[in-house]
Tab-separated table of C-alpha atoms in Angstrom:
chain	number	residue	atom	x	y	z
A	252	MET	CA	-1.809	-20.252	4.659
A	253	LEU	CA	-1.997	-16.695	3.342
A	254	THR	CA	-0.028	-14.548	5.786
A	255	SER	CA	-0.055	-11.162	4.104
A	256	TYR	CA	-1.296	-9.486	0.948
A	257	ILE	CA	0.058	-5.948	0.723
A	258	ALA	CA	-2.431	-3.684	-1.054
A	259	ASP	CA	-3.783	-0.162	-1.002
A	260	MET	CA	-7.415	0.551	-0.156
A	261	PRO	CA	-9.021	-0.006	-3.609
A	262	GLU	CA	-7.058	-3.232	-4.115
A	263	ALA	CA	-7.948	-4.459	-0.621
A	264	MET	CA	-11.641	-3.849	-1.296
A	265	MET	CA	-11.416	-5.759	-4.573
A	266	LEU	CA	-9.674	-8.702	-2.871
A	267	ALA	CA	-12.233	-8.708	-0.066
A	268	CYS	CA	-15.073	-8.764	-2.645
A	269	VAL	CA	-16.691	-5.712	-1.037
A	270	GLY	CA	-18.195	-2.717	-2.747
A	271	GLY	CA	-17.588	0.967	-2.193
A	272	LYS	CA	-17.641	2.566	1.259
A	273	THR	CA	-17.219	-0.811	2.957
A	274	SER	CA	-14.364	-1.988	5.140
A	275	PRO	CA	-12.303	-4.843	3.673
A	276	VAL	CA	-11.182	-6.057	7.113
A	277	THR	CA	-14.351	-5.703	9.210
A	278	MET	CA	-18.089	-5.906	8.645
A	279	ALA	CA	-18.447	-2.119	9.043
A	280	MET	CA	-19.949	0.153	6.394
A	281	TYR	CA	-19.143	3.825	5.892
A	282	LYS	CA	-21.612	5.088	8.498
A	283	TYR	CA	-19.584	3.372	11.223
A	284	PHE	CA	-16.049	4.251	10.087
A	285	GLY	CA	-15.713	6.828	12.861
A	286	ASP	CA	-16.615	4.491	15.726
A	287	PRO	CA	-14.011	4.343	18.534
A	288	PHE	CA	-13.842	0.546	18.501
A	289	GLN	CA	-13.134	-2.313	16.117
A	290	HIS	CA	-16.135	-3.883	14.447
A	291	GLU	CA	-16.635	-7.591	13.837
A	292	PRO	CA	-13.696	-8.917	11.767
A	293	ARG	CA	-14.376	-9.890	8.164
A	294	THR	CA	-13.476	-13.555	7.795
A	295	ARG	CA	-13.258	-15.988	4.922
A	296	SER	CA	-16.230	-18.036	6.140
A	297	LYS	CA	-18.549	-15.032	6.538
A	298	THR	CA	-17.792	-13.727	3.079
A	299	LEU	CA	-18.270	-17.149	1.484
A	300	VAL	CA	-21.622	-17.545	3.262
A	301	GLN	CA	-22.725	-14.202	1.828
A	302	LEU	CA	-21.614	-15.272	-1.653
A	303	ASP	CA	-23.570	-18.524	-1.323
A	304	LYS	CA	-26.703	-16.523	-0.489
A	305	VAL	CA	-26.157	-14.326	-3.527
A	306	ARG	CA	-25.707	-17.381	-5.784
A	307	SER	CA	-28.974	-18.820	-4.463
A	308	ARG	CA	-30.789	-15.718	-5.685
A	309	ALA	CA	-29.015	-15.070	-8.985
A	310	ARG	CA	-26.717	-16.910	-11.370
A	311	PRO	CA	-23.163	-15.567	-11.683
A	312	ASN	CA	-23.503	-15.749	-15.487
A	313	ASP	CA	-26.274	-13.172	-15.262
A	314	ILE	CA	-23.872	-10.389	-14.366
A	315	GLU	CA	-26.424	-7.612	-13.905
A	316	ALA	CA	-28.761	-9.647	-11.686
A	317	PHE	CA	-25.869	-11.156	-9.721
A	318	PHE	CA	-24.339	-7.735	-9.080
A	319	CYS	CA	-27.713	-6.359	-7.976
A	320	LYS	CA	-28.129	-9.135	-5.390
A	321	ALA	CA	-24.495	-8.816	-4.281
A	322	GLN	CA	-24.952	-5.124	-3.527
A	323	LYS	CA	-27.498	-5.983	-0.847
A	324	PHE	CA	-24.640	-7.618	1.070
A	325	ARG	CA	-22.286	-4.742	0.165
A	326	LEU	CA	-20.306	-7.072	-2.118
A	327	ASN	CA	-18.812	-6.071	-5.469
A	328	GLY	CA	-20.047	-8.983	-7.595
A	329	ILE	CA	-16.931	-11.160	-7.655
A	330	ASP	CA	-18.119	-14.761	-7.775
A	331	LYS	CA	-15.025	-16.850	-6.977
A	332	PRO	CA	-12.286	-15.075	-5.004
A	333	PHE	CA	-8.857	-16.703	-5.324
A	334	TRP	CA	-8.689	-17.324	-1.568
A	335	SER	CA	-11.987	-19.224	-1.378
A	336	ASP	CA	-10.277	-22.635	-1.035
A	337	TRP	CA	-7.548	-21.411	1.329
A	338	LEU	CA	-8.479	-22.717	4.769
A	339	LEU	CA	-6.278	-20.202	6.602
A	340	ALA	CA	-7.083	-16.998	4.745
A	341	ASP	CA	-9.120	-14.577	6.832
A	342	LEU	CA	-9.387	-11.132	5.279
A	343	SER	CA	-8.951	-9.370	8.614
A	344	ARG	CA	-5.614	-11.170	8.998
A	345	PHE	CA	-3.936	-11.314	5.596
A	346	LEU	CA	-4.871	-7.766	4.529
A	347	THR	CA	-2.086	-6.314	6.635
A	348	PRO	CA	-1.611	-2.544	7.087
A	349	GLU	CA	1.430	-0.824	5.594
A	350	SER	CA	3.006	2.550	6.258
A	351	LEU	CA	2.737	4.340	2.911
A	352	HIS	CA	-1.015	4.191	2.287
A	353	HIS	CA	-2.393	3.567	5.774
A	354	ILE	CA	-0.101	5.906	7.720
A	355	HIS	CA	1.662	8.551	5.620
A	356	LYS	CA	-1.033	9.146	3.002
A	357	GLN	CA	-3.743	9.390	5.639
A	358	PHE	CA	-1.617	11.943	7.500
A	359	TRP	CA	-1.360	14.113	4.378
A	360	ASP	CA	-4.984	13.707	3.288
A	361	HIS	CA	-6.449	14.649	6.676
A	362	ASP	CA	-4.138	15.833	9.467
A	363	VAL	CA	-2.136	18.200	7.260
A	364	GLN	CA	-5.295	19.618	5.699
A	365	TRP	CA	-6.748	20.387	9.139
A	366	ILE	CA	-3.619	22.306	10.119
A	367	ILE	CA	-3.483	24.176	6.799
A	368	LEU	CA	-7.075	25.313	7.313
A	369	ALA	CA	-6.245	26.352	10.867
A	370	VAL	CA	-3.134	28.485	10.280
A	371	GLY	CA	-3.022	28.912	6.495
A	372	GLY	CA	-0.809	27.419	3.829
A	373	SER	CA	1.586	30.391	3.709
A	374	GLU	CA	2.241	30.136	7.439
A	375	ILE	CA	2.986	26.415	7.129
A	376	ASP	CA	5.451	27.131	4.305
A	377	PHE	CA	7.126	29.893	6.320
A	378	GLN	CA	7.557	27.672	9.376
A	379	PHE	CA	9.256	25.025	7.252
A	380	LEU	CA	11.577	27.652	5.772
A	381	VAL	CA	12.825	28.865	9.163
A	382	ILE	CA	13.454	25.404	10.617
A	383	GLN	CA	17.056	25.209	11.821
A	384	PRO	CA	19.276	22.148	11.323
A	385	THR	CA	18.611	19.510	13.952
A	386	THR	CA	21.303	19.614	16.641
A	387	GLY	CA	19.345	18.314	19.596
A	388	TYR	CA	15.926	18.315	21.213
A	389	ARG	CA	14.152	21.439	22.387
A	390	HIS	CA	10.589	22.141	23.411
A	391	PHE	CA	9.114	25.516	22.447
A	392	HIS	CA	6.173	25.970	24.792
A	393	GLY	CA	3.201	27.887	23.428
A	394	ALA	CA	4.450	28.138	19.831
A	395	SER	CA	0.965	27.390	18.458
A	396	ALA	CA	-0.998	29.151	21.191
A	397	ASP	CA	-4.478	30.349	20.185
A	398	ALA	CA	-4.093	29.100	16.598
A	399	VAL	CA	-6.658	26.348	17.210
A	400	PRO	CA	-8.641	25.080	20.196
A	401	ALA	CA	-6.655	22.906	22.585
A	402	GLY	CA	-8.750	19.868	21.669
A	403	VAL	CA	-7.519	20.047	18.064
A	404	ILE	CA	-3.893	19.949	19.204
A	405	VAL	CA	-4.663	17.021	21.500
A	406	ALA	CA	-6.396	15.082	18.713
A	407	VAL	CA	-3.658	15.689	16.117
A	408	ARG	CA	-0.902	14.957	18.630
A	409	ALA	CA	-2.633	11.682	19.543
A	410	LEU	CA	-2.691	10.607	15.889
A	411	MET	CA	0.974	11.551	15.468
A	412	HIS	CA	1.842	9.549	18.588
A	413	PHE	CA	-0.160	6.621	17.211
A	414	ARG	CA	1.709	6.718	13.888
A	415	TYR	CA	5.145	6.904	15.458
A	416	LEU	CA	4.414	3.961	17.743
A	417	VAL	CA	2.947	1.624	15.111
A	418	GLN	CA	6.028	2.050	12.901
A	419	SER	CA	8.380	0.776	15.604
A	420	LEU	CA	10.518	-2.210	14.686
A	421	CYS	CA	9.901	-3.888	18.036
A	422	ILE	CA	6.515	-3.729	19.757
A	423	ASP	CA	5.530	-5.423	23.013
A	424	ASP	CA	2.287	-5.531	24.996
A	425	LYS	CA	3.050	-2.223	26.712
A	426	ASP	CA	3.554	-0.561	23.345
A	427	LEU	CA	0.266	-1.998	22.106
A	428	GLY	CA	-1.404	-0.476	25.147
A	429	ARG	CA	0.102	2.918	24.306
A	430	ILE	CA	-1.026	2.605	20.691
A	431	THR	CA	-4.579	1.803	21.756
A	432	ALA	CA	-4.583	4.671	24.259
A	433	ALA	CA	-3.381	7.144	21.616
A	434	LEU	CA	-6.161	6.155	19.214
A	435	SER	CA	-8.731	6.382	22.013
A	436	GLU	CA	-7.454	9.869	22.884
A	437	PHE	CA	-8.030	10.988	19.310
A	438	HIS	CA	-11.583	9.667	19.276
A	439	ALA	CA	-12.281	11.415	22.583
A	440	ASN	CA	-11.256	14.783	21.081
A	441	LYS	CA	-12.122	14.480	17.384
A	442	HIS	CA	-15.398	16.382	17.833
A	443	VAL	CA	-13.377	19.564	18.465
A	444	ILE	CA	-11.960	19.356	14.923
A	445	ILE	CA	-15.479	19.429	13.488
A	446	ALA	CA	-16.558	22.172	15.902
A	447	ALA	CA	-13.625	24.307	14.724
A	448	GLY	CA	-14.721	23.851	11.091
A	449	LEU	CA	-11.464	22.154	10.090
A	450	HIS	CA	-12.903	18.859	8.854
A	451	GLN	CA	-14.016	19.634	5.308
A	452	GLY	CA	-14.920	17.628	2.242
A	453	LYS	CA	-13.607	18.007	-1.294
A	454	GLY	CA	-15.960	20.911	-2.004
A	455	GLY	CA	-14.715	22.887	0.979
A	456	LYS	CA	-17.900	22.250	2.938
A	457	VAL	CA	-17.557	21.412	6.632
A	458	THR	CA	-18.204	17.708	7.193
A	459	ASP	CA	-19.909	16.552	10.372
A	460	ASN	CA	-19.050	12.851	10.052
A	461	TRP	CA	-15.979	10.631	10.131
A	462	GLN	CA	-16.639	8.430	7.128
A	463	ILE	CA	-12.918	7.932	6.463
A	464	PRO	CA	-11.972	4.363	5.418
A	465	LYS	CA	-8.377	4.647	6.658
A	466	LEU	CA	-9.605	5.862	10.043
A	467	GLU	CA	-11.598	2.650	10.420
A	468	LEU	CA	-8.568	0.615	9.326
A	469	MET	CA	-6.574	2.081	12.216
A	470	GLN	CA	-8.700	-0.016	14.568
A	471	ASN	CA	-7.307	-3.135	12.885
A	472	ILE	CA	-3.619	-2.257	13.323
A	473	VAL	CA	-3.236	-3.515	16.902
A	474	PRO	CA	-4.994	-6.855	16.145
A	475	SER	CA	-2.846	-7.179	13.013
A	476	ILE	CA	0.355	-6.640	15.005
A	477	ARG	CA	-0.746	-9.302	17.485
A	478	ASN	CA	-1.492	-11.756	14.670
A	479	SER	CA	1.288	-11.082	12.175
A	480	GLY	CA	3.928	-8.864	13.765
A	481	VAL	CA	4.993	-5.250	13.243
A	482	ILE	CA	3.747	-3.425	10.161
A	483	ALA	CA	7.274	-2.315	9.211
A	484	GLN	CA	7.771	-5.709	7.558
A	485	TRP	CA	4.918	-5.063	5.107
A	486	SER	CA	6.465	-2.513	2.754
A	487	VAL	CA	5.298	-1.362	-0.671
A	488	ASP	CA	8.654	0.226	-1.518
A	489	VAL	CA	9.495	-2.442	-4.104
A	490	THR	CA	6.109	-2.486	-5.819
A	491	GLU	CA	5.821	1.306	-5.855
A	492	HIS	CA	9.292	1.574	-7.405
A	493	VAL	CA	8.368	-1.015	-10.042
A	494	HIS	CA	5.244	1.001	-10.778
A	495	ILE	CA	7.558	3.836	-11.799
A	496	THR	CA	9.960	1.767	-13.901
A	497	VAL	CA	7.405	-0.406	-15.725
A	498	VAL	CA	4.430	1.966	-15.977
A	499	LYS	CA	5.186	5.655	-15.475
A	500	ASP	CA	8.538	5.841	-17.270
A	501	PRO	CA	7.342	3.849	-20.330
A	502	ALA	CA	4.165	5.949	-20.423
A	503	ARG	CA	6.280	9.052	-21.009
A	504	SER	CA	7.499	7.483	-24.264
A	505	THR	CA	3.970	7.106	-25.631
A	506	ASN	CA	1.790	9.563	-27.528
A	507	ASN	CA	-0.663	9.571	-24.590
A	508	ASN	CA	-3.081	7.295	-26.439
A	509	ASN	CA	-3.657	3.561	-25.974
A	510	TYR	CA	-1.271	3.334	-23.042
A	511	ASP	CA	-1.469	-0.421	-22.478
A	512	PRO	CA	-0.227	-1.696	-25.880
A	513	GLN	CA	2.433	1.010	-26.122
A	514	ILE	CA	3.768	0.320	-22.631
A	515	CYS	CA	3.859	-3.419	-23.362
A	516	ARG	CA	5.711	-2.782	-26.628
A	517	TYR	CA	8.204	-0.543	-24.809
A	518	LEU	CA	8.845	-3.193	-22.149
A	519	ASP	CA	9.176	-5.944	-24.769
A	520	ARG	CA	11.757	-3.977	-26.735
A	521	ALA	CA	13.659	-3.024	-23.582
A	522	ASP	CA	13.762	-6.700	-22.599
A	523	LYS	CA	15.117	-7.690	-26.031
A	524	CYS	CA	17.814	-5.014	-25.791
A	525	ASN	CA	18.826	-6.272	-22.346
A	526	ARG	CA	19.008	-9.874	-23.587
A	527	PHE	CA	21.075	-8.847	-26.615
A	528	GLU	CA	23.483	-6.917	-24.390
A	529	LEU	CA	23.786	-9.914	-22.066
A	530	ALA	CA	24.417	-12.299	-24.985
A	531	THR	CA	27.120	-10.128	-26.535
A	532	SER	CA	28.742	-9.621	-23.137
A	533	LEU	CA	28.915	-13.385	-22.560
A	534	LEU	CA	30.437	-13.988	-25.986
A	535	ASP	CA	32.972	-11.231	-25.498
A	536	HIS	CA	33.885	-12.594	-22.079
A	537	SER	CA	34.329	-16.151	-23.411
A	538	GLN	CA	36.660	-14.968	-26.174
A	539	ARG	CA	38.745	-12.939	-23.750
A	540	GLU	CA	39.084	-15.875	-21.348
A	541	ASP	CA	39.812	-18.518	-24.048
A	542	PRO	CA	43.609	-19.175	-24.064
A	543	GLY	CA	43.328	-20.446	-27.641
A	544	VAL	CA	42.459	-17.004	-28.937
A	545	VAL	CA	45.262	-14.604	-29.885
A	546	GLY	CA	43.916	-11.409	-31.324
A	547	ASP	CA	41.501	-12.415	-34.066
A	548	GLU	CA	43.250	-15.702	-34.907
A	549	PHE	CA	42.798	-19.107	-33.277
A	550	VAL	CA	45.902	-21.120	-32.353
A	551	GLU	CA	45.449	-24.887	-32.308
A	552	GLU	CA	47.764	-26.132	-29.570
A	553	ASP	CA	46.226	-29.560	-29.238
A	554	ASP	CA	44.019	-31.804	-31.302
A	555	GLU	CA	41.773	-32.292	-28.279
A	556	ILE	CA	40.513	-28.869	-27.303
A	557	ASP	CA	38.663	-28.406	-24.039
A	558	ASP	CA	35.336	-26.858	-25.003
A	559	ASP	CA	34.117	-26.302	-21.442
A	560	VAL	CA	34.810	-22.588	-21.612
A	561	ASN	CA	32.839	-22.195	-24.825
A	562	ASP	CA	30.048	-24.554	-23.751
A	563	PHE	CA	29.285	-22.579	-20.600
A	564	PRO	CA	28.267	-19.376	-22.368
A	565	ALA	CA	26.374	-21.401	-24.985
A	566	GLU	CA	24.237	-22.939	-22.280
A	567	LEU	CA	23.453	-19.517	-20.934
A	568	LEU	CA	22.772	-18.145	-24.381
A	569	SER	CA	20.293	-20.922	-25.102
A	570	SER	CA	18.193	-19.764	-22.156
A	571	ILE	CA	18.212	-16.116	-23.129
């Protein structure tokens, strides 16, 4: 049984065998990402049926023809996914949401950009500068009056409420109801964001659609919590930290060409240095603990010397 595979959006799409602008957890394509409901879940059996149809029309060895046929089903051309023989491995279940990419990054990529367009980047910076140390809770009524239409505030507040609730460590049925209601409130008011000209694409042009993959994934959070528990348990903190220590830091030691072999060489040499340090530390420790060692000279107190102390580090050294 595959319970969870923690991945960001591109990795999830690769694992689900789907192509671009296609949901990895439902059967929805990009045109339906803004719908206020969850689409049909993407399951193991449905994906395998689609792959069988593609194989019946093109051989996997003919990569170009196979990929062309796979695109008609919005698949990416992967022939044999690793989960194909896992009986309990539905994509809508094991591709669990996590806070960094599905919550925090979406907030920055969209919500923050709407507010910056509404009040200006300099005003946002100024408001952060004048924030006082937190000593309690106060409500400043009307602080953002007339900056944006009321519907924009309602929509953004609903998304913020949604994000706070889904990151709770304990969630019951009542909480799930509140989460669903918050997402529904956003969808009921999202049109005001477009009407205010705040929803823009990369070129700065106002966008009149909601073709946002992470917005569609939000519909799968409540079902995921029901199936697998709270999303706080699916954290990418460890993997993201390793990405720094084994990729980014070694990359800084390269000449910015041929990253892969240079990073591998860096990691190999670092590993050898660590093993050498461990080996010398074990030898030094064994000599310090050996009662038969006085300074640099060995004292033979008995013809039968207990070699257990020396054998123990040797066993470790043989595995290094």
